[in-house]
Coordinates of C-alpha atoms in Angstrom, one line a residue:
Chain B
M1 CA 28.3 20.8 8.3
T2 CA 26.7 22.8 11.2
R3 CA 24.2 21.2 13.5
L4 CA 21.4 23.1 11.8
E5 CA 22.4 21.9 8.4
R6 CA 22.7 18.2 9.6
R7 CA 19.4 18.5 11.0
N8 CA 17.7 20.1 8.0
L9 CA 19.3 17.2 5.9
R10 CA 18.0 14.6 8.1
N11 CA 14.6 16.2 8.2
G12 CA 14.4 16.6 4.6
L13 CA 15.4 13.2 3.9
L14 CA 13.1 11.8 6.2
F15 CA 10.2 14.0 4.7
I16 CA 10.7 12.8 1.2
S17 CA 11.5 9.2 2.2
P18 CA 8.2 8.0 1.0
W19 CA 9.0 9.2 -2.6
I20 CA 12.8 7.7 -2.4
A21 CA 11.3 4.4 -1.4
G22 CA 8.6 4.5 -4.0
F23 CA 10.9 5.7 -6.8
L24 CA 13.7 2.9 -6.0
G25 CA 10.7 0.2 -5.8
F26 CA 8.3 1.4 -8.5
E27 CA 10.1 3.2 -10.8
L28 CA 14.2 2.6 -10.9
Y29 CA 14.0 -1.2 -10.3
P30 CA 11.1 -1.7 -12.9
L31 CA 12.9 0.6 -15.3
L32 CA 16.2 -1.6 -15.0
M33 CA 14.2 -4.9 -15.1
S34 CA 12.3 -3.7 -18.2
V35 CA 15.7 -3.0 -20.1
Y36 CA 16.6 -6.5 -18.9
Y37 CA 13.4 -8.0 -20.1
S38 CA 13.5 -6.7 -23.5
F39 CA 16.4 -8.8 -24.2
T40 CA 14.5 -12.0 -23.0
E41 CA 11.8 -14.5 -23.7
F42 CA 9.5 -14.0 -20.8
N43 CA 5.9 -15.2 -19.9
V44 CA 5.9 -14.1 -16.0
I45 CA 5.1 -17.8 -15.2
Q46 CA 8.6 -19.1 -16.0
P47 CA 11.9 -17.1 -15.3
P48 CA 13.2 -14.9 -18.2
V49 CA 15.5 -16.6 -20.7
W50 CA 18.2 -14.4 -22.4
S51 CA 17.5 -14.0 -26.1
G52 CA 19.9 -11.1 -27.0
L53 CA 18.5 -8.7 -29.8
A54 CA 15.9 -11.3 -31.0
N55 CA 12.8 -9.2 -29.7
Y56 CA 14.2 -6.0 -31.5
H57 CA 15.2 -7.9 -34.5
E58 CA 11.6 -9.5 -34.8
L59 CA 9.9 -6.2 -34.3
F60 CA 11.9 -4.5 -37.0
F61 CA 12.0 -7.3 -39.7
D62 CA 9.3 -9.9 -38.9
D63 CA 6.3 -8.2 -37.5
P64 CA 4.1 -6.3 -39.8
V65 CA 1.7 -5.8 -37.2
F66 CA 4.0 -3.6 -35.2
W67 CA 4.7 -1.3 -38.2
R68 CA 1.1 -1.2 -38.7
A69 CA 0.6 -0.1 -35.0
L70 CA 3.3 2.3 -35.1
Y71 CA 1.9 3.8 -38.5
N72 CA -1.6 4.1 -36.8
T73 CA -0.4 5.8 -34.0
L74 CA 1.6 8.1 -36.1
Y75 CA -1.6 8.9 -38.3
F76 CA -3.7 9.7 -35.2
T77 CA -1.2 11.6 -33.6
A78 CA -0.8 13.6 -36.7
F79 CA -4.2 14.5 -37.2
S80 CA -5.5 14.4 -33.7
V81 CA -3.0 16.8 -32.2
P82 CA -3.1 19.6 -34.5
A83 CA -7.2 19.4 -34.6
C84 CA -7.4 19.4 -31.1
L85 CA -5.0 22.3 -30.9
A86 CA -6.7 24.4 -33.4
A87 CA -10.1 23.8 -31.9
S88 CA -9.1 24.6 -28.5
I89 CA -7.4 27.8 -29.3
G90 CA -10.7 28.7 -31.5
I91 CA -13.1 28.0 -28.7
A92 CA -10.8 29.7 -26.2
V93 CA -10.5 32.9 -28.1
L94 CA -14.2 32.8 -28.6
L95 CA -14.8 32.4 -25.0
N96 CA -12.4 35.2 -24.2
Q97 CA -14.8 37.9 -26.1
K98 CA -16.5 38.9 -22.9
I99 CA -19.7 37.0 -23.4
P100 CA -22.6 36.7 -21.3
A101 CA -23.0 33.5 -19.6
M102 CA -19.4 32.7 -20.4
S103 CA -19.1 30.0 -17.4
V104 CA -22.0 28.1 -18.8
F105 CA -20.2 27.9 -22.2
R106 CA -16.9 27.1 -20.6
T107 CA -18.7 24.3 -18.3
I108 CA -20.3 22.7 -21.7
F109 CA -16.8 22.4 -23.3
F110 CA -14.8 21.4 -20.3
L111 CA -17.3 18.5 -19.3
P112 CA -16.6 15.9 -21.9
S113 CA -12.8 15.9 -20.9
I114 CA -13.7 14.8 -17.2
V115 CA -16.1 12.2 -18.2
P116 CA -14.4 8.6 -17.5
L117 CA -13.0 7.3 -20.9
V118 CA -14.9 4.0 -20.6
A119 CA -18.2 5.9 -20.4
S120 CA -17.4 8.4 -23.1
S121 CA -15.9 5.6 -25.4
V122 CA -19.4 3.6 -25.0
L123 CA -21.4 6.7 -25.7
W124 CA -19.2 7.4 -28.9
L125 CA -19.7 3.8 -30.1
W126 CA -23.3 4.8 -30.1
V127 CA -22.8 8.4 -31.4
L128 CA -20.8 6.7 -34.2
N129 CA -23.2 3.8 -34.9
P130 CA -23.6 3.7 -39.0
D131 CA -27.3 3.1 -38.9
S132 CA -28.8 4.8 -35.9
G133 CA -26.1 7.0 -34.3
L134 CA -26.2 10.8 -33.8
I135 CA -23.9 11.7 -36.4
N136 CA -25.1 9.6 -39.5
M137 CA -28.6 10.6 -38.8
A138 CA -27.6 14.3 -38.7
L139 CA -25.8 13.9 -41.9
K140 CA -28.5 12.3 -43.5
Q141 CA -31.2 14.4 -42.3
I142 CA -29.4 17.8 -42.4
F143 CA -27.4 17.3 -45.7
G144 CA -28.9 14.1 -47.2
I145 CA -25.7 12.6 -47.2
E146 CA -25.2 8.7 -46.4
G147 CA -22.9 8.6 -43.7
P148 CA -19.7 6.1 -43.5
G149 CA -19.5 3.1 -41.6
W150 CA -17.0 4.8 -39.0
L151 CA -15.8 2.4 -36.7
A152 CA -17.0 -0.5 -39.1
D153 CA -15.2 0.9 -41.9
A154 CA -11.3 0.3 -41.9
N155 CA -10.9 3.5 -44.0
W156 CA -13.1 5.5 -41.5
A157 CA -12.2 4.1 -38.1
K158 CA -9.1 6.4 -37.5
P159 CA -10.9 9.4 -38.3
A160 CA -13.8 8.4 -36.3
L161 CA -11.3 8.5 -33.2
V162 CA -10.0 11.7 -34.3
L163 CA -13.2 13.1 -34.3
M164 CA -14.1 11.9 -30.9
S165 CA -10.6 13.3 -29.7
V166 CA -11.8 16.8 -30.7
W167 CA -14.8 16.3 -28.1
G168 CA -12.2 15.9 -25.1
I169 CA -10.4 19.3 -25.5
G170 CA -11.9 20.8 -22.4
G171 CA -8.6 20.7 -20.4
A172 CA -6.7 22.5 -23.4
V173 CA -9.6 25.2 -23.6
V174 CA -9.3 26.0 -19.8
I175 CA -5.3 26.3 -20.1
F176 CA -5.5 28.4 -23.3
L177 CA -8.2 30.4 -21.4
A178 CA -5.8 31.3 -18.9
G179 CA -3.1 32.1 -21.2
L180 CA -5.2 34.4 -23.1
S181 CA -5.8 36.2 -19.8
D182 CA -2.4 36.9 -19.5
V183 CA -2.2 39.0 -23.0
P184 CA -1.8 42.8 -21.9
P185 CA -4.7 44.7 -23.3
A186 CA -2.3 47.5 -24.3
L187 CA -1.3 45.3 -27.2
Y188 CA -4.6 45.1 -28.4
E189 CA -5.3 48.8 -28.2
V190 CA -2.0 49.6 -30.3
A191 CA -2.9 47.2 -32.7
E192 CA -6.5 48.7 -33.1
L193 CA -4.9 52.4 -33.2
D194 CA -3.0 50.7 -36.1
G195 CA -6.2 49.6 -37.7
A196 CA -6.0 46.1 -37.2
G197 CA -9.2 44.1 -37.6
P198 CA -10.1 40.9 -35.5
F199 CA -8.3 38.6 -37.8
R200 CA -5.0 40.4 -37.9
K201 CA -5.3 41.0 -34.2
F202 CA -5.8 37.3 -33.8
W203 CA -2.7 36.4 -36.1
N204 CA -0.2 39.3 -35.0
V205 CA -1.3 39.5 -31.3
T206 CA -3.2 36.8 -29.8
L207 CA -1.3 33.9 -31.5
P208 CA 2.4 34.8 -30.8
M209 CA 1.3 35.7 -27.3
L210 CA -0.4 32.2 -26.8
T211 CA 3.0 30.2 -28.2
P212 CA 4.2 29.1 -24.8
T213 CA 0.7 27.7 -24.0
I214 CA 0.7 26.0 -27.2
L215 CA 4.0 24.5 -26.7
F216 CA 2.8 23.1 -23.4
N217 CA -0.4 21.9 -24.7
L218 CA 1.4 20.6 -28.2
V219 CA 3.9 18.3 -25.8
M220 CA 1.0 16.9 -23.5
G221 CA -1.0 16.4 -26.7
L222 CA 1.9 14.4 -28.3
I223 CA 2.5 12.2 -25.2
N224 CA -1.0 11.5 -24.8
A225 CA -1.8 10.8 -28.4
F226 CA 1.3 8.2 -28.5
Q227 CA -0.1 6.2 -25.5
Y228 CA -3.7 6.3 -26.7
F229 CA -5.3 3.1 -25.3
T230 CA -8.6 3.1 -23.3
Q231 CA -10.8 4.5 -26.0
V232 CA -9.5 2.1 -28.7
Y233 CA -9.7 -0.9 -26.4
V234 CA -13.3 -0.3 -25.1
M235 CA -14.3 0.5 -28.8
T236 CA -12.9 -2.4 -30.4
G237 CA -13.3 -4.8 -27.5
G238 CA -9.3 -4.9 -27.4
K239 CA -9.0 -6.3 -30.9
G240 CA -7.8 -3.2 -32.9
T241 CA -10.5 -4.1 -35.7
P242 CA -11.4 -3.6 -38.3
V243 CA -8.4 -5.5 -40.0
D244 CA -5.9 -3.9 -37.6
S245 CA -6.9 -0.2 -38.8
T246 CA -7.1 0.6 -34.8
M247 CA -4.3 -1.3 -33.7
F248 CA -2.7 1.5 -31.9
Y249 CA 0.9 1.0 -30.5
A250 CA -0.3 1.0 -26.9
L251 CA -2.8 -1.4 -27.7
Y252 CA -0.5 -4.0 -29.3
L253 CA 1.7 -3.4 -26.5
Y254 CA -1.0 -4.6 -24.2
R255 CA -1.9 -7.4 -26.3
S256 CA 1.7 -8.6 -26.6
S257 CA 2.1 -8.7 -22.9
F258 CA -1.3 -9.8 -21.6
F259 CA -3.0 -11.7 -24.2
Y260 CA 0.1 -13.2 -25.7
L261 CA 2.0 -13.0 -22.7
R262 CA 5.0 -12.0 -24.4
M263 CA 6.3 -9.9 -21.8
G264 CA 10.0 -9.7 -23.1
Y265 CA 8.6 -8.6 -26.5
A266 CA 6.4 -6.0 -25.0
S267 CA 9.1 -4.6 -23.0
A268 CA 11.3 -3.9 -26.2
M269 CA 8.1 -2.4 -27.7
A270 CA 7.9 -0.2 -24.3
W271 CA 11.3 1.2 -24.9
L272 CA 10.8 1.8 -28.7
L273 CA 7.9 3.9 -27.6
F274 CA 9.8 5.9 -25.0
I275 CA 12.5 6.6 -27.7
V276 CA 9.8 7.7 -30.1
I277 CA 8.2 10.1 -27.6
L278 CA 11.3 11.4 -26.3
A279 CA 12.5 12.0 -29.7
A280 CA 9.2 13.9 -30.6
T281 CA 9.3 16.0 -27.3
V282 CA 12.9 17.0 -27.7
G283 CA 12.3 17.6 -31.2
V284 CA 9.3 20.0 -30.6
L285 CA 11.2 21.6 -27.8
V286 CA 14.4 22.5 -29.9
S287 CA 12.1 23.6 -32.6
S288 CA 10.3 25.8 -30.1
K289 CA 13.3 28.2 -29.7
R290 CA 12.3 29.4 -33.3
W291 CA 8.5 29.9 -32.8
V292 CA 7.8 30.3 -29.0
Y293 CA 7.6 33.9 -28.0
Y294 CA 8.2 34.8 -24.3
H295 CA 6.9 38.1 -23.6
G296 CA 9.0 40.1 -21.0
D297 CA 11.5 37.3 -20.2
Chain T
M1 CA -18.8 50.9 -33.2
A2 CA -21.0 48.6 -35.5
T3 CA -18.6 46.3 -36.9
N4 CA -17.3 45.5 -33.2
R5 CA -20.9 44.7 -32.3
F6 CA -21.2 42.8 -35.5
H7 CA -18.2 40.5 -34.6
R8 CA -19.5 40.1 -31.0
Y9 CA -22.8 38.6 -32.4
A10 CA -20.7 36.3 -34.8
A11 CA -18.6 35.0 -31.9
M12 CA -21.8 34.6 -30.0
A13 CA -23.5 32.8 -32.7
A14 CA -20.4 30.5 -33.4
L15 CA -20.1 29.6 -29.5
V16 CA -23.8 28.7 -29.5
L17 CA -23.3 26.3 -32.5
F18 CA -20.2 24.6 -31.1
A19 CA -21.8 24.5 -27.7
A20 CA -24.6 22.7 -29.1
I21 CA -22.6 20.2 -30.9
F22 CA -20.4 19.4 -27.8
I23 CA -23.4 18.8 -25.3
M24 CA -25.4 16.8 -28.0
P25 CA -23.8 13.5 -27.2
F26 CA -24.8 14.0 -23.5
V27 CA -28.3 14.8 -24.4
W28 CA -28.4 11.6 -26.7
M29 CA -27.0 9.7 -24.0
L30 CA -29.6 10.7 -21.4
S31 CA -32.2 10.3 -24.2
T32 CA -31.4 6.6 -25.1
S33 CA -30.8 5.8 -21.5
F34 CA -34.8 6.3 -21.0
K35 CA -35.9 4.7 -24.2
H36 CA -37.9 1.5 -24.7
E37 CA -35.7 -1.0 -26.7
T38 CA -38.4 -0.9 -29.4
R39 CA -37.7 2.9 -30.0
I40 CA -33.9 2.9 -29.7
F41 CA -33.7 2.5 -33.4
P42 CA -36.1 5.0 -35.2
P43 CA -37.9 3.4 -38.0
P44 CA -36.5 4.0 -41.5
G45 CA -37.3 7.3 -42.8
E46 CA -38.3 8.7 -39.4
Y47 CA -36.6 11.4 -37.4
P48 CA -34.8 10.2 -34.0
Q49 CA -36.8 11.1 -31.1
W50 CA -35.1 13.2 -28.4
I51 CA -37.8 12.8 -25.7
P52 CA -38.5 9.0 -25.3
R53 CA -42.0 7.7 -26.5
I54 CA -44.0 4.4 -26.6
D55 CA -47.1 3.4 -28.3
A56 CA -50.0 4.8 -26.8
T57 CA -52.5 2.2 -25.5
D58 CA -55.8 2.3 -23.6
A59 CA -56.6 1.1 -20.3
Q60 CA -56.8 -2.7 -21.3
G61 CA -53.5 -2.4 -23.2
R62 CA -54.9 -2.1 -26.5
P63 CA -52.9 0.1 -29.1
L64 CA -54.4 3.7 -29.8
V65 CA -54.2 5.1 -33.2
W66 CA -55.2 8.4 -34.9
H67 CA -57.9 8.3 -37.5
R68 CA -58.9 11.8 -39.1
G69 CA -57.9 13.8 -36.0
Q70 CA -59.7 11.3 -33.7
S71 CA -58.2 8.7 -31.2
A72 CA -59.5 5.2 -31.7
V73 CA -58.6 1.7 -30.6
D74 CA -57.1 -0.6 -33.0
L75 CA -58.6 -4.0 -32.7
G76 CA -56.2 -5.4 -35.1
A77 CA -56.3 -5.9 -39.0
D78 CA -58.1 -8.6 -40.9
E79 CA -56.6 -10.7 -43.7
K80 CA -57.5 -8.0 -46.5
G81 CA -55.4 -5.3 -44.5
M82 CA -58.2 -3.4 -43.2
H83 CA -57.9 -2.2 -39.5
R84 CA -60.9 -2.6 -37.4
L85 CA -61.0 0.4 -35.3
L86 CA -63.2 1.4 -32.0
E87 CA -64.0 5.0 -32.4
N88 CA -66.4 7.0 -30.2
G89 CA -68.1 3.3 -29.2
R90 CA -68.6 2.3 -32.8
E91 CA -66.6 -0.3 -34.5
I92 CA -65.5 0.7 -38.1
S93 CA -63.2 -0.9 -40.6
V94 CA -60.7 1.6 -42.3
A95 CA -57.4 1.2 -44.8
A96 CA -54.3 1.0 -43.0
A97 CA -53.2 4.3 -44.9
D98 CA -55.8 6.2 -43.1
I99 CA -54.5 5.6 -39.6
A100 CA -51.3 6.8 -37.8
R101 CA -49.7 5.5 -34.8
R102 CA -50.2 7.4 -31.7
E103 CA -47.4 7.7 -29.1
R104 CA -47.0 9.0 -25.5
I105 CA -44.1 10.3 -23.6
R106 CA -42.6 7.5 -21.4
F107 CA -39.4 7.6 -19.5
Y108 CA -38.3 4.0 -19.7
W109 CA -36.5 3.6 -16.3
E110 CA -36.4 -0.1 -16.5
N111 CA -33.2 0.5 -18.4
Y112 CA -31.6 1.5 -15.2
T113 CA -32.8 -1.3 -13.1
R114 CA -31.7 -3.9 -15.9
A115 CA -28.2 -2.4 -15.9
F116 CA -28.1 -2.4 -12.2
Q117 CA -29.2 -6.1 -12.2
M118 CA -26.9 -7.2 -14.9
M119 CA -23.8 -5.6 -13.4
D120 CA -23.9 -6.3 -9.9
F121 CA -23.8 -2.4 -9.7
F122 CA -23.7 -2.0 -5.9
Q123 CA -20.7 -4.3 -5.4
N124 CA -19.1 -2.6 -8.2
L125 CA -19.7 0.9 -6.8
R126 CA -18.3 -0.2 -3.3
N127 CA -15.0 -1.5 -5.0
T128 CA -14.6 1.6 -7.0
L129 CA -15.2 3.8 -3.9
Y130 CA -12.9 2.0 -1.7
I131 CA -10.2 2.0 -4.2
C132 CA -10.7 5.6 -5.0
L133 CA -10.8 6.6 -1.2
M134 CA -7.6 4.6 -0.3
A135 CA -5.5 5.7 -3.1
T136 CA -6.7 9.2 -2.8
L137 CA -5.6 9.4 0.9
G138 CA -2.4 7.6 0.0
T139 CA -1.7 10.3 -2.7
V140 CA -2.6 13.3 -0.3
L141 CA -0.8 12.1 2.7
S142 CA 2.4 11.1 0.9
S143 CA 2.7 13.7 -1.7
S144 CA 2.2 16.6 0.8
L145 CA 4.9 15.1 3.0
V146 CA 7.0 14.9 0.3
A147 CA 6.3 18.2 -1.1
Y148 CA 7.0 19.7 2.3
G149 CA 10.5 18.1 2.3
F150 CA 11.2 19.8 -1.4
A151 CA 9.8 23.0 -0.5
R152 CA 10.3 24.1 3.2
I153 CA 13.5 22.6 4.4
P154 CA 16.7 23.5 2.9
W155 CA 19.3 20.7 2.5
R156 CA 22.2 19.8 0.4
G157 CA 21.0 18.1 -2.9
R158 CA 17.6 19.0 -2.6
D159 CA 17.1 20.5 -6.1
A160 CA 19.1 17.8 -7.8
L161 CA 16.8 15.0 -6.5
F162 CA 13.7 17.3 -7.4
V163 CA 14.8 17.2 -11.0
V164 CA 14.6 13.4 -10.7
V165 CA 11.1 13.8 -9.6
L166 CA 10.2 15.8 -12.6
A167 CA 11.9 13.4 -14.9
S168 CA 10.1 10.3 -13.7
M169 CA 7.0 12.2 -14.9
M170 CA 8.3 11.7 -18.4
L171 CA 8.5 8.1 -18.2
P172 CA 5.6 6.5 -20.0
Y173 CA 3.8 4.0 -17.9
Q174 CA 4.4 1.3 -20.6
V175 CA 7.9 1.1 -19.7
T176 CA 7.4 0.1 -16.0
L177 CA 4.1 -1.8 -16.6
I178 CA 5.5 -5.2 -17.2
P179 CA 8.1 -5.2 -14.4
L180 CA 5.7 -4.1 -11.9
F181 CA 3.2 -6.6 -13.2
A182 CA 6.0 -9.3 -12.4
V183 CA 6.7 -8.0 -9.1
Y184 CA 2.9 -7.9 -8.0
S185 CA 2.4 -11.2 -9.4
K186 CA 5.5 -12.7 -7.3
L187 CA 4.2 -11.2 -4.1
G188 CA 0.7 -12.6 -4.9
W189 CA -1.0 -9.1 -5.2
V190 CA -2.5 -10.0 -8.7
G191 CA -6.3 -10.4 -8.1
S192 CA -6.3 -8.1 -5.2
F193 CA -6.8 -4.2 -4.7
K194 CA -3.2 -3.8 -3.4
P195 CA -1.6 -2.7 -6.9
L196 CA -4.2 -0.3 -7.2
I197 CA -3.7 1.5 -3.8
V198 CA -0.1 0.8 -2.1
P199 CA 1.7 2.7 -5.0
Y200 CA -0.1 5.9 -4.2
F201 CA 1.3 5.8 -0.4
F202 CA 4.8 6.6 -1.9
G203 CA 4.1 9.9 -3.4
V204 CA 2.8 10.7 -6.9
P205 CA 5.3 13.1 -8.8
F206 CA 2.6 15.4 -10.5
Y207 CA 1.3 16.3 -7.1
I208 CA 4.3 16.5 -5.4
F209 CA 5.3 19.1 -8.2
L210 CA 1.8 20.9 -7.7
L211 CA 2.1 20.9 -3.8
R212 CA 5.7 22.0 -3.6
Q213 CA 4.8 25.2 -5.9
F214 CA 2.1 26.0 -3.4
F215 CA 3.9 25.5 -0.2
K216 CA 6.7 27.6 -1.4
G217 CA 4.3 30.5 -1.7
I218 CA 3.6 30.6 2.0
P219 CA 5.7 33.3 3.7
E220 CA 8.8 31.7 5.5
D221 CA 8.4 33.8 8.7
L222 CA 5.5 31.4 9.8
S223 CA 7.7 28.8 9.9
A224 CA 10.5 30.6 11.5
A225 CA 8.1 32.0 14.2
A226 CA 6.9 28.2 15.0
R227 CA 10.4 27.0 15.1
I228 CA 11.4 29.7 17.8
D229 CA 8.1 28.5 19.7
G230 CA 9.8 25.0 19.6
C231 CA 7.6 23.4 17.2
T232 CA 9.1 20.5 15.2
E233 CA 9.3 20.2 11.6
F234 CA 6.2 17.8 11.5
G235 CA 4.3 20.3 13.8
I236 CA 5.1 23.1 11.3
Y237 CA 3.9 20.7 8.2
A238 CA 0.7 19.4 10.2
R239 CA -0.5 22.7 12.0
I240 CA 0.9 25.3 9.5
I241 CA 1.5 24.5 6.2
L242 CA -1.3 22.1 5.5
P243 CA -4.2 24.3 6.9
L244 CA -2.8 27.2 4.7
S245 CA -2.8 25.0 1.6
K246 CA -6.3 23.9 1.3
P247 CA -6.9 24.9 -2.2
A248 CA -3.9 22.9 -3.4
L249 CA -5.1 20.0 -1.4
A250 CA -8.3 20.0 -2.7
T251 CA -7.2 20.1 -6.3
T252 CA -5.0 16.9 -5.3
V253 CA -8.1 15.1 -3.8
L254 CA -10.2 16.2 -6.6
F255 CA -8.0 15.1 -9.4
Q256 CA -6.9 12.0 -7.9
F257 CA -10.2 10.8 -7.0
L258 CA -11.7 11.3 -10.6
F259 CA -8.4 9.7 -12.2
Q260 CA -9.2 6.6 -9.9
W261 CA -13.0 6.6 -10.5
G262 CA -12.1 6.4 -14.3
D263 CA -9.0 4.5 -14.3
F264 CA -9.2 1.6 -17.0
L265 CA -5.9 0.3 -17.5
N266 CA -4.5 -0.8 -13.9
P267 CA -8.1 -2.3 -12.8
L268 CA -8.0 -4.0 -16.2
I269 CA -4.6 -5.8 -15.5
Y270 CA -4.9 -6.3 -11.9
L271 CA -8.5 -7.3 -11.2
Q272 CA -9.5 -10.9 -12.2
D273 CA -12.6 -11.6 -10.6
D274 CA -15.9 -9.9 -11.4
R275 CA -16.8 -9.5 -7.8
Q276 CA -13.9 -7.1 -7.6
Y277 CA -14.4 -5.0 -10.8
T278 CA -14.7 -1.4 -10.5
L279 CA -17.5 0.4 -12.3
A280 CA -15.3 1.4 -15.5
I281 CA -14.3 -2.3 -15.6
A282 CA -18.0 -3.6 -15.5
L283 CA -19.0 -1.2 -18.0
Q284 CA -16.6 -2.3 -20.5
Q285 CA -17.3 -6.1 -19.5
F286 CA -21.1 -5.2 -20.1
Q287 CA -20.6 -3.5 -23.1
S288 CA -18.5 -6.6 -24.6
Q289 CA -21.4 -9.0 -23.6
H290 CA -24.2 -7.0 -24.7
E291 CA -23.0 -4.8 -27.7
S292 CA -26.3 -3.6 -28.8
A293 CA -28.3 -3.2 -25.4
W294 CA -28.0 0.4 -26.1
G295 CA -30.8 1.6 -23.5
P296 CA -29.0 -0.3 -20.6
L297 CA -25.5 0.8 -21.9
M298 CA -26.6 4.4 -22.1
A299 CA -28.0 4.2 -18.6
M300 CA -24.8 2.7 -17.1
S301 CA -22.8 5.5 -18.8
T302 CA -25.2 8.1 -17.4
V303 CA -24.7 6.6 -13.7
I304 CA -20.9 6.6 -14.2
T305 CA -20.7 9.9 -15.7
L306 CA -23.2 11.7 -13.4
P307 CA -21.2 12.0 -10.0
V308 CA -18.3 13.4 -12.0
I309 CA -20.7 16.2 -13.6
L310 CA -22.0 16.8 -9.8
L311 CA -18.5 17.0 -8.6
F312 CA -17.7 19.3 -11.1
F313 CA -20.5 21.8 -10.2
L314 CA -19.8 21.4 -6.6
A315 CA -16.0 22.3 -7.1
Q316 CA -16.1 24.2 -10.5
R317 CA -13.5 26.6 -9.2
T318 CA -11.0 24.2 -7.8
F319 CA -11.0 22.5 -11.2
I320 CA -10.3 25.2 -13.2
Q321 CA -7.8 26.5 -10.8
G322 CA -5.9 23.1 -10.8
I323 CA -6.1 22.7 -14.4
T324 CA -4.7 26.2 -15.0
M325 CA -2.0 25.6 -12.4
S326 CA -0.9 22.4 -13.9
G327 CA -1.0 23.8 -17.2
L328 CA 0.8 27.2 -16.8
K329 CA 3.6 26.4 -14.3
G330 CA 4.3 23.2 -16.0

């Protein structure tokens, strides 16, 4: 190593030293401890007691709430992620039409996504109120329909949360708008010369050109949906009611650790969650080779 | 082309409709926050009111009603259900069916004062601001230093370590949550602000990534010239790179501040005394204790939301650029 190389190495490590310390202390050590805790009985107050695979065994064979939580989370993910993707693509395409006052519209769609989650959850509790909420009142007065009990009804609680999640698509809309501005106008001109109408242009030009952006938003959406917590904590007082219909994975994990003080059990849950998220992400990335189109690369 | 214009109008109409739906909850929140508690739930069969109203009264506080298009004072009903009215100075008796309630617009600010008193608002605001400022300061200082080490100095193993930074972003927070809680409780930090601030002084992977991208775009000649002038590596970082990176630093400050402002899980776990609560936690606590106090609840939600909306209007460009940066280069 030359003197310059040595100096660069020293300086480089010096500059990143906060991260190295943080990585060892706040990431790597907790990561390893988490593996260890998942094989123990641990309540933080007393030292952990080794219990082998007992936590995993209980999760798989003796805990219906765990399976319920997993089902609820998959249900929410399966409906919320595609609904949010479709809505954000639709709105971004509409916003991209060189429309007057575009920035006003963009602001309106973006704002809900930066509201603190606690505030938007409290607001939606009120919007979804079965008697006097905005939605049921509108259903009654515009369509004459008696609206469902939403969060008070075990069958409607999850759809209510899916509906609310669509309100928060602002970030994805902005990202799709940036993706749309990268589509070369020449492609549309060629499509028009071939006699393509707006729907054909959308289907055969816009959508394929957006696939890299869709991939990004899909992966982020999946990761966030699997960890869905704050909204459901606020809206059900941390209980996942009615009858466990909104007991989501992250909420059950929180309850196991900080309510029942079963830290070892919750650590096992955390690892299973990590595996589920990893599998879903890898699955999407592998499949993306077949449906993502990279223009010009 | 006529069809083209038609499509434009159709798109415009759809946008207006969707925008109206998206903004409605905000308007509803504001409207409810100014409603008197007797007016939050509309009487059966009546439309919800968007503009807050209360029953109109005369100077002595007696209710006013409409009777055949005339305003009258309602003196109350007798045992037969007939209302005695004071109309144009004369007292008359009419059937209840002949009179209509008279209302006037009134913004009921008391929801805000009630919410402030019930929540120890200013203490919660102080806590929130303190945590926001400290954590943001830590994030910007440490992440920019680390990003500089990854972007502007060539050293062996640099790119391999950067992959570790990126990989650590993939780890769900649930995995480290419990061991960190165990560590902090051993250190005696649970019930203090430390777990919400100290970790941010060790670099945050997302912002390290964001700032590194930006630093890499600054011409290398600037650093080389400074080195020839005898500038130290830290001097280049502090006096050349940072001043040239204001947009990326602004994005970092803005996003981190907003994250802390609305953060829920960490304060929920680590703050145990209501004197320490942040606004987000205080609002949730308030909600769980006063489930149907919709007036004060909407007032509080408005108060927490308003600074975010103001920030957005002040820094709209930074927002949009930041979101785009994180989205497209991710």
